[in-house]
PDB file of N, CA and C in Angstrom:
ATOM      1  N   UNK A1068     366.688 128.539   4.034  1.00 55.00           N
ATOM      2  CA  UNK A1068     366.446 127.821   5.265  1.00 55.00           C
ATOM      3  C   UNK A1068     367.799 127.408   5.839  1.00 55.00           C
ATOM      4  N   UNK A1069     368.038 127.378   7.546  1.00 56.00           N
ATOM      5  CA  UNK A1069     369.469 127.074   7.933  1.00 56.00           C
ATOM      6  C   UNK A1069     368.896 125.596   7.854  1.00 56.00           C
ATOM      7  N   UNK A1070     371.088 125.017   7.705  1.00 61.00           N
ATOM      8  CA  UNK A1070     370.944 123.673   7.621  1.00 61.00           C
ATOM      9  C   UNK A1070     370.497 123.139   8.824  1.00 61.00           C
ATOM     10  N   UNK A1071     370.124 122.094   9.333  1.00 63.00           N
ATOM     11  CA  UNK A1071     369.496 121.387  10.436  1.00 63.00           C
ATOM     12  C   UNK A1071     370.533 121.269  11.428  1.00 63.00           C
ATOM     13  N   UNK A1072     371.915 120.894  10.141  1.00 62.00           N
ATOM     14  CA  UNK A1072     372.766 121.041  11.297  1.00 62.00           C
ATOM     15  C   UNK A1072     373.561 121.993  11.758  1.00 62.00           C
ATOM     16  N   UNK A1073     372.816 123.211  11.644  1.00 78.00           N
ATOM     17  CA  UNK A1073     374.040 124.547  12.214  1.00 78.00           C
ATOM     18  C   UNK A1073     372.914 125.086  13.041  1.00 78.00           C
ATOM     19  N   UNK A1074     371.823 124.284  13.689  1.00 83.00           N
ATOM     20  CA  UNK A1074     370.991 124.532  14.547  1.00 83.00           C
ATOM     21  C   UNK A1074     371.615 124.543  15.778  1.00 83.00           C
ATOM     22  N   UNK A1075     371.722 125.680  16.666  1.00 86.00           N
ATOM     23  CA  UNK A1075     372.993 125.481  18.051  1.00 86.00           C
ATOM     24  C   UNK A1075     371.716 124.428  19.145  1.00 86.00           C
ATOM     25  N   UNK A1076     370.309 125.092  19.631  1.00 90.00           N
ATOM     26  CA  UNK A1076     369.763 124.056  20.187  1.00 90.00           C
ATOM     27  C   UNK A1076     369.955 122.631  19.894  1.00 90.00           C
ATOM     28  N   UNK A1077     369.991 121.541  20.494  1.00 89.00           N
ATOM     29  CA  UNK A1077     370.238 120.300  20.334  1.00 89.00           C
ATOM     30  C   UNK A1077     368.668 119.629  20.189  1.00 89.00           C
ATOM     31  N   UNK A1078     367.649 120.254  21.042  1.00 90.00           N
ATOM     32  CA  UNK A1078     366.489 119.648  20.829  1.00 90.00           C
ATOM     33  C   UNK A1078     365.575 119.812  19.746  1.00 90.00           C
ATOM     34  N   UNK A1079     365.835 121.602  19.403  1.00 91.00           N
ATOM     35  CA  UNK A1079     365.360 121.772  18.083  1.00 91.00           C
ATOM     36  C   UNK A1079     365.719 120.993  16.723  1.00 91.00           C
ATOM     37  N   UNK A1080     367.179 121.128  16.980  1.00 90.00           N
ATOM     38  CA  UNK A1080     368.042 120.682  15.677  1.00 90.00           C
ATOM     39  C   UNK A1080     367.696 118.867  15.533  1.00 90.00           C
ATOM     40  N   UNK A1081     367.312 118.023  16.795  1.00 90.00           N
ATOM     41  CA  UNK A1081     367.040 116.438  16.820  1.00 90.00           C
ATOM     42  C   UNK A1081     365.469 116.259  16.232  1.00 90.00           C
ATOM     43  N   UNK A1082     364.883 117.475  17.078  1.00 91.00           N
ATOM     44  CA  UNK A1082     363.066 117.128  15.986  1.00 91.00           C
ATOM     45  C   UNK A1082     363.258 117.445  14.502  1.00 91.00           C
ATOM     46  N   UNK A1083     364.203 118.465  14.145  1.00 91.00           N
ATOM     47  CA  UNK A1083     363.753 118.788  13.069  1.00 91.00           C
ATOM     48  C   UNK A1083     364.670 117.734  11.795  1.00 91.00           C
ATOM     49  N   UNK A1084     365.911 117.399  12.685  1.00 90.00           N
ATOM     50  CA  UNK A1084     366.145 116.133  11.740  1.00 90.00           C
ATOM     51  C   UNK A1084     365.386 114.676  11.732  1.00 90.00           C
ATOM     52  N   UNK A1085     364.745 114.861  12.735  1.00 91.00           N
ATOM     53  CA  UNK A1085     363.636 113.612  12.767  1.00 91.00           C
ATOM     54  C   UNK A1085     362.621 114.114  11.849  1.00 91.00           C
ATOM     55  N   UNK A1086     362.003 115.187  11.700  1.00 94.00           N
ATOM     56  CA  UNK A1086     360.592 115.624  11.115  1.00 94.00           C
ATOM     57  C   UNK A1086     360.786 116.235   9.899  1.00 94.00           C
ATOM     58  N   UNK A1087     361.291 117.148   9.909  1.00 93.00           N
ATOM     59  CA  UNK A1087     361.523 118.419   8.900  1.00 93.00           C
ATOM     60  C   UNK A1087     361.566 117.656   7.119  1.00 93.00           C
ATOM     61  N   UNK A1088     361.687 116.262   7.099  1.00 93.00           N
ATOM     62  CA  UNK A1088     361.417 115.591   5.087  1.00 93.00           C
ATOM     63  C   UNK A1088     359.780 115.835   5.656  1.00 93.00           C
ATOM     64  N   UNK A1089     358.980 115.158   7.097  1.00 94.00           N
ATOM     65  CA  UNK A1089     357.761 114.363   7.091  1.00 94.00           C
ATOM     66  C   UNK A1089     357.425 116.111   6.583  1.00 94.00           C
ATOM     67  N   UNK A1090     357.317 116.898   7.570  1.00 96.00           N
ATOM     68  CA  UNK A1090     356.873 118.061   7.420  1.00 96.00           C
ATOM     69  C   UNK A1090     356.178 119.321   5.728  1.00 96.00           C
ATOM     70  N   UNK A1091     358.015 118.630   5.441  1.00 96.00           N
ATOM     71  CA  UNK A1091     357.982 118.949   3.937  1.00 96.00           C
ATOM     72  C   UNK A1091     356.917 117.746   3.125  1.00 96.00           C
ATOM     73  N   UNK A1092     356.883 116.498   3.090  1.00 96.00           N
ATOM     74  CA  UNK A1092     355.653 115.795   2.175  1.00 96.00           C
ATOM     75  C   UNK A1092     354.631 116.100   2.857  1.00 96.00           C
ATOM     76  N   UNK A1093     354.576 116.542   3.666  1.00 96.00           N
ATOM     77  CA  UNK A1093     352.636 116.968   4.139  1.00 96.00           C
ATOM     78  C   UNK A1093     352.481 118.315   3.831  1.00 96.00           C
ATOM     79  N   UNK A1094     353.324 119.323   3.973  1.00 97.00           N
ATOM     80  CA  UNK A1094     352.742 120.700   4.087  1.00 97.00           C
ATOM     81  C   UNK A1094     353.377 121.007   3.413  1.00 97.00           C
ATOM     82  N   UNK A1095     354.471 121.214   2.499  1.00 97.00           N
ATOM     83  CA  UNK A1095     354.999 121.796   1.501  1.00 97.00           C
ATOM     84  C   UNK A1095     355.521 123.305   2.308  1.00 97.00           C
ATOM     85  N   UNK A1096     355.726 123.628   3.030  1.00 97.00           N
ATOM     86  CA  UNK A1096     356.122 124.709   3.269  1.00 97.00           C
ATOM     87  C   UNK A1096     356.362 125.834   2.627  1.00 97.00           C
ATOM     88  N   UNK A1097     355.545 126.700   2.970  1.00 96.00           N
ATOM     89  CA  UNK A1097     356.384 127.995   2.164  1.00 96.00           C
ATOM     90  C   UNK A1097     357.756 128.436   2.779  1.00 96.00           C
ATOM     91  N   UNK A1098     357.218 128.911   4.185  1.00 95.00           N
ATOM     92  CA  UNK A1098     358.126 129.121   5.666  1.00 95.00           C
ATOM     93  C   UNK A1098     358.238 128.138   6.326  1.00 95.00           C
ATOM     94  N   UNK A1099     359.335 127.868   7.041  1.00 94.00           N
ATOM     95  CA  UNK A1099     359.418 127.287   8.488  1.00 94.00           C
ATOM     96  C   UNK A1099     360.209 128.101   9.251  1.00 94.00           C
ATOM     97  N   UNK A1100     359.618 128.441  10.477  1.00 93.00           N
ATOM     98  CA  UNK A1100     360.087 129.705  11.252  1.00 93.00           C
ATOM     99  C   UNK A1100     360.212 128.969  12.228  1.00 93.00           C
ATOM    100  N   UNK A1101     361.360 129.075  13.001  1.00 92.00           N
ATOM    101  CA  UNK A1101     361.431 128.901  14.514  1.00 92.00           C
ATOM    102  C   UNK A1101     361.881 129.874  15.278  1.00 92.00           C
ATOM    103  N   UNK A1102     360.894 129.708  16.567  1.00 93.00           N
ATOM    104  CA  UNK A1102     361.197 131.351  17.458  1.00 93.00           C
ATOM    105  C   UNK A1102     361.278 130.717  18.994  1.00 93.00           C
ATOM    106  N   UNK A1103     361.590 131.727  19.574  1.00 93.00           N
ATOM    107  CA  UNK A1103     361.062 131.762  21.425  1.00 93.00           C
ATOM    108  C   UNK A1103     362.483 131.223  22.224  1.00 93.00           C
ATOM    109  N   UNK A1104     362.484 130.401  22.854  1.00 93.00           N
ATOM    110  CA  UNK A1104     363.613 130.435  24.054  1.00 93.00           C
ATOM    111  C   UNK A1104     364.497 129.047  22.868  1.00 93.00           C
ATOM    112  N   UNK A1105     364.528 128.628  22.187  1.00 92.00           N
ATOM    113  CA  UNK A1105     365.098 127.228  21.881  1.00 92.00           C
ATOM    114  C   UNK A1105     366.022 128.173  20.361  1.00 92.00           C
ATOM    115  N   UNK A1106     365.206 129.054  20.119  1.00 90.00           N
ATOM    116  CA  UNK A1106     366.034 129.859  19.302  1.00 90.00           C
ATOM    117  C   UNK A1106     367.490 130.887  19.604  1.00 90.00           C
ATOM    118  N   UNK A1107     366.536 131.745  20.740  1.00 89.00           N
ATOM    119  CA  UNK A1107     367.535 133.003  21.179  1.00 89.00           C
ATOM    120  C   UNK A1107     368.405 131.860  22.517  1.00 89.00           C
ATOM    121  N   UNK A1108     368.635 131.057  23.111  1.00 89.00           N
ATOM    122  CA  UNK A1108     369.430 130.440  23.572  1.00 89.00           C
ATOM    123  C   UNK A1108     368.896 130.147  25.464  1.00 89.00           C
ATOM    124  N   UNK A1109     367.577 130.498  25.270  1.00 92.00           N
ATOM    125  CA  UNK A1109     367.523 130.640  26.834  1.00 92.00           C
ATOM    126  C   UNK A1109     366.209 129.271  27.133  1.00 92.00           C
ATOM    127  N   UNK A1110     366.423 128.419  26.529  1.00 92.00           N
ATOM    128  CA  UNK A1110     365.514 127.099  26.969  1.00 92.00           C
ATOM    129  C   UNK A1110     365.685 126.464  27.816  1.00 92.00           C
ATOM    130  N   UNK A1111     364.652 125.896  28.693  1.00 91.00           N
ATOM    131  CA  UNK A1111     365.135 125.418  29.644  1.00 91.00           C
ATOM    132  C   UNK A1111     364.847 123.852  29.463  1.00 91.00           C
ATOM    133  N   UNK A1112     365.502 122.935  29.772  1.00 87.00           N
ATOM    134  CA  UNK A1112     365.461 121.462  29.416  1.00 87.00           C
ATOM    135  C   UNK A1112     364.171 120.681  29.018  1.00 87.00           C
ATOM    136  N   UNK A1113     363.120 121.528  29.838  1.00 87.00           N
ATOM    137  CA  UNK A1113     361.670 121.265  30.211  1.00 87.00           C
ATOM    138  C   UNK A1113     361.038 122.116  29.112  1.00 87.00           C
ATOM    139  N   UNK A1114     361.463 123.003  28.652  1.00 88.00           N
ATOM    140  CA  UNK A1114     361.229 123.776  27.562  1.00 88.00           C
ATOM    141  C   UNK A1114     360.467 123.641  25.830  1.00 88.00           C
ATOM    142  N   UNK A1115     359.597 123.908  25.214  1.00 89.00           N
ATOM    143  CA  UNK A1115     358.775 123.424  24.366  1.00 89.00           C
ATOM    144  C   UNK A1115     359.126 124.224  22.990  1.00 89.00           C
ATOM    145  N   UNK A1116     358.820 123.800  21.774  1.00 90.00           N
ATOM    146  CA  UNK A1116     359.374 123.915  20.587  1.00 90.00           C
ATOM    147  C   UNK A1116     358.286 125.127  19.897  1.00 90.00           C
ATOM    148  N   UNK A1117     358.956 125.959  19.554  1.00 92.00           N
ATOM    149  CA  UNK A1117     358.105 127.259  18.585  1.00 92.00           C
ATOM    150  C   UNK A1117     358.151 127.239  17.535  1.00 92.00           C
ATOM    151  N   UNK A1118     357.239 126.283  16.689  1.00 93.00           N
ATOM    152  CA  UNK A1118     357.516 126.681  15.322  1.00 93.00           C
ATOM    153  C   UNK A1118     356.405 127.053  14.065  1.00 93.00           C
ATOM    154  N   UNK A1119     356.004 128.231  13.694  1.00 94.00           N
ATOM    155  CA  UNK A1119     355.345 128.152  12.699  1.00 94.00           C
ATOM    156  C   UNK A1119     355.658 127.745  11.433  1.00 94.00           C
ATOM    157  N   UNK A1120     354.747 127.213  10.599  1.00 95.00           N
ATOM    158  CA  UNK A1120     354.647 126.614   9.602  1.00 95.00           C
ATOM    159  C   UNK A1120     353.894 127.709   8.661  1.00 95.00           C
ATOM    160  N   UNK A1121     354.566 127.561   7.461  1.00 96.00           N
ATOM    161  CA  UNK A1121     353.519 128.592   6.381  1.00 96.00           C
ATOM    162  C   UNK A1121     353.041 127.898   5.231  1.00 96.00           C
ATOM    163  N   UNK A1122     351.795 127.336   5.084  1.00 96.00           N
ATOM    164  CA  UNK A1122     351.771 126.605   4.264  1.00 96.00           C
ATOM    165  C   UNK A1122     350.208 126.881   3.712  1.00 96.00           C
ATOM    166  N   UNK A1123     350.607 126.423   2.019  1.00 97.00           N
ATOM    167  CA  UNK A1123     348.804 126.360   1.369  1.00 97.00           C
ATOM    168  C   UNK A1123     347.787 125.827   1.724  1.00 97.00           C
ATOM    169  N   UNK A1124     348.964 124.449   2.862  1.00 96.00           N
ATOM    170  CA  UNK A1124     348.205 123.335   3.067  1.00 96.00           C
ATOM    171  C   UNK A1124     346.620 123.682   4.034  1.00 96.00           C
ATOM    172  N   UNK A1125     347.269 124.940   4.776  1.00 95.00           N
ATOM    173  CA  UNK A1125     346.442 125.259   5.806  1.00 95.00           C
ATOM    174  C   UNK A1125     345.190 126.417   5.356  1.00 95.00           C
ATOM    175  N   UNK A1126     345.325 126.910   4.296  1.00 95.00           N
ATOM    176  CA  UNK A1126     344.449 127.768   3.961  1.00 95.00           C
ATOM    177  C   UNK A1126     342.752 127.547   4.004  1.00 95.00           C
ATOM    178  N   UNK A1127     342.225 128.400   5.150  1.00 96.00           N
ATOM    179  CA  UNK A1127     340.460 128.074   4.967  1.00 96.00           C
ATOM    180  C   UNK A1127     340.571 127.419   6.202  1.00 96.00           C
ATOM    181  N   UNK A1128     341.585 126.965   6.873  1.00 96.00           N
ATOM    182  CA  UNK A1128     341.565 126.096   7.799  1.00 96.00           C
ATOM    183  C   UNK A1128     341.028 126.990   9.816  1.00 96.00           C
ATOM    184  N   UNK A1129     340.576 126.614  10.301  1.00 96.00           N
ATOM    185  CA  UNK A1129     340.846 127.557  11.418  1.00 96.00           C
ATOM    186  C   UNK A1129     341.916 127.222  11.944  1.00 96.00           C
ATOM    187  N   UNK A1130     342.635 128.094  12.737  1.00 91.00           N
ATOM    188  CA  UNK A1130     343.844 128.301  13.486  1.00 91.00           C
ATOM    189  C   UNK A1130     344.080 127.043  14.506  1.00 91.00           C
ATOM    190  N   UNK A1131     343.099 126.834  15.264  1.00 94.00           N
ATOM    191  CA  UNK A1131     343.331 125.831  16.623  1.00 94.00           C
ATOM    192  C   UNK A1131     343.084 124.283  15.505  1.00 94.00           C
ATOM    193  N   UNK A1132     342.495 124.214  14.395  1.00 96.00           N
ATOM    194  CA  UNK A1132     342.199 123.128  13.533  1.00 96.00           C
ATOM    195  C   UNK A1132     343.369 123.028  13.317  1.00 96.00           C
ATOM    196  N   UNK A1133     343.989 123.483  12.736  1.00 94.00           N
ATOM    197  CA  UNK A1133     345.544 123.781  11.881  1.00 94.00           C
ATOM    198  C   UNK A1133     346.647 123.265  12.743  1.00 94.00           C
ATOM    199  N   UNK A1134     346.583 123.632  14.282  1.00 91.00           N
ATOM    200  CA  UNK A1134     347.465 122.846  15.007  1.00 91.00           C
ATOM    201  C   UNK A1134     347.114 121.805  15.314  1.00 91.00           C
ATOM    202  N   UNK A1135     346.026 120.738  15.922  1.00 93.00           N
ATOM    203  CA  UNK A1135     345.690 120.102  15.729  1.00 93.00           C
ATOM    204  C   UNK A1135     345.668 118.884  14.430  1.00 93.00           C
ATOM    205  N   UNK A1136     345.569 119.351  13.473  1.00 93.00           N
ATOM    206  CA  UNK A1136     346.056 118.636  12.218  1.00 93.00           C
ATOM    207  C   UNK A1136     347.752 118.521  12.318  1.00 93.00           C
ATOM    208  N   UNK A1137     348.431 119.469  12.156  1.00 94.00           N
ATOM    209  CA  UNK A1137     349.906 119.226  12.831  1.00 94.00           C
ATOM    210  C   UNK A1137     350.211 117.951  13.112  1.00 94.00           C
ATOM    211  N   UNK A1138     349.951 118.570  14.710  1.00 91.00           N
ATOM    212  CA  UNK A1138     350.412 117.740  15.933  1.00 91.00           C
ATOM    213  C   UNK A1138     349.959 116.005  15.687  1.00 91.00           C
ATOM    214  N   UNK A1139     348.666 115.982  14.767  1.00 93.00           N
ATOM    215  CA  UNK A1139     348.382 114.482  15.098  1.00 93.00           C
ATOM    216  C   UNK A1139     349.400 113.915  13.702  1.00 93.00           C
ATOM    217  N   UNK A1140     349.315 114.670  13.011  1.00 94.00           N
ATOM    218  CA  UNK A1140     350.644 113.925  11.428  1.00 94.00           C
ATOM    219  C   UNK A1140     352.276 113.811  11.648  1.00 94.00           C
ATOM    220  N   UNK A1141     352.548 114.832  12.655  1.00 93.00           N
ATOM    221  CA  UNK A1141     353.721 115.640  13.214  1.00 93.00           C
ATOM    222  C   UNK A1141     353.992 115.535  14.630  1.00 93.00           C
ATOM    223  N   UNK A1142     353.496 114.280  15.295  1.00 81.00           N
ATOM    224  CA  UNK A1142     353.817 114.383  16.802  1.00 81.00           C
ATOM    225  C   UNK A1142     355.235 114.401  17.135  1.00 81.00           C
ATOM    226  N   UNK A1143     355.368 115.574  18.230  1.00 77.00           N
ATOM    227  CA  UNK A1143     356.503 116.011  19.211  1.00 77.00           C
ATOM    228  C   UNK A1143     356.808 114.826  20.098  1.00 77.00           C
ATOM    229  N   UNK A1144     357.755 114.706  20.288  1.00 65.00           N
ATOM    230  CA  UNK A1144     358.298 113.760  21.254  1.00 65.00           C
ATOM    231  C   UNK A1144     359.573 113.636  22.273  1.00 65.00           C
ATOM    232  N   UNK A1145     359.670 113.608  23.386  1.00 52.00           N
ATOM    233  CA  UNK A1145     361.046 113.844  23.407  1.00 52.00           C
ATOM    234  C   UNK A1145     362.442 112.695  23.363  1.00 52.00           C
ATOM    235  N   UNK A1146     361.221 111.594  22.971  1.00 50.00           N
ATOM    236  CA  UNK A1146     361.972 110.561  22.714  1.00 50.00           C
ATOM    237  C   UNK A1146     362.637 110.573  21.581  1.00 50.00           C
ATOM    238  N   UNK A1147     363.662 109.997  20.887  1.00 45.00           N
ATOM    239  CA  UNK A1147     363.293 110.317  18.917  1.00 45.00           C
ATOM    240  C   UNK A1147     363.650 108.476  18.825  1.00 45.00           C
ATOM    241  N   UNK A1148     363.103 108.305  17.998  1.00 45.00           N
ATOM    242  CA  UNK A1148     363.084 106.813  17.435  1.00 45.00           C
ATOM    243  C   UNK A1148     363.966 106.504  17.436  1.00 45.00           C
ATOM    244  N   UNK A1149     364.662 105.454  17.869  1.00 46.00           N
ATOM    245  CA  UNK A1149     365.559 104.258  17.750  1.00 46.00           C
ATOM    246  C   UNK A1149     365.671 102.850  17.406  1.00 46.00           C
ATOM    247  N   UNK A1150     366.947 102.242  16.395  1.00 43.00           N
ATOM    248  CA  UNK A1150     366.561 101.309  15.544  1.00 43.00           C
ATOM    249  C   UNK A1150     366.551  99.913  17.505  1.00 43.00           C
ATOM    250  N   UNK A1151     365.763  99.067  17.236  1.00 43.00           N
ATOM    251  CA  UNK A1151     365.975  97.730  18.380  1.00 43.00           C
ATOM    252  C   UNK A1151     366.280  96.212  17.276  1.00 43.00           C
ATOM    253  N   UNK A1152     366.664  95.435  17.722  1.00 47.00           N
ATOM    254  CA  UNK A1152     367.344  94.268  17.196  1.00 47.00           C
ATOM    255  C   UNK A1152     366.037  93.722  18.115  1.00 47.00           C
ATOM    256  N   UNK A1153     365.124  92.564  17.527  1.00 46.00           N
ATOM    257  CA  UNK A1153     364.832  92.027  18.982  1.00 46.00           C
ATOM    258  C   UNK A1153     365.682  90.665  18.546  1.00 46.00           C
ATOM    259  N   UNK A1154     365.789  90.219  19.994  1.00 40.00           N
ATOM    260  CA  UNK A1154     366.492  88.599  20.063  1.00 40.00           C
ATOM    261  C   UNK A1154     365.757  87.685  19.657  1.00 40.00           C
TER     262      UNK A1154
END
């Protein structure tokens, strides 16, 4: 697997250092593949994240279930968390 940080996208490389431990304690990964415009260099700011997952976790599962399970353990954001002090 490349390191997170020799990821040239900046948006890919910020989710996946935000996500990529959560990812690993839920799904164990066999694969993590990333493809489409955020890979080959042609994303556009507005642009959305390609990534399959290969995992046991999903087996038996249907396909549109499988993302769905994802997305609600694994939500995308384009915010990424930040620590706040309150006063």
């Amino acid at each position: 697997m490349t390191p997170v940080l020799e990821i040239a996208d900046t948006e890919l490389r910020d989710y996946l250092a935000v996500n990529l431990s959560r990812i690993q304690e839920l799904f164990s990964p066999r694969h993590l593949i990333a493809f489409g415009s955020r890979v080959n260099g042609t994303a556009r700011p507005d642009g959305d994240l390609d990534l399959i997952v290969v995992s046991d976790a999903f087996e038996g599962i249907p396909f549109l279930e499988r993302s769905r399970r994802f997305n609600e353990l694994v939500p995308c954001s384009r915010t990424l968390p930040t620590s706040r002090k309150d006063s």
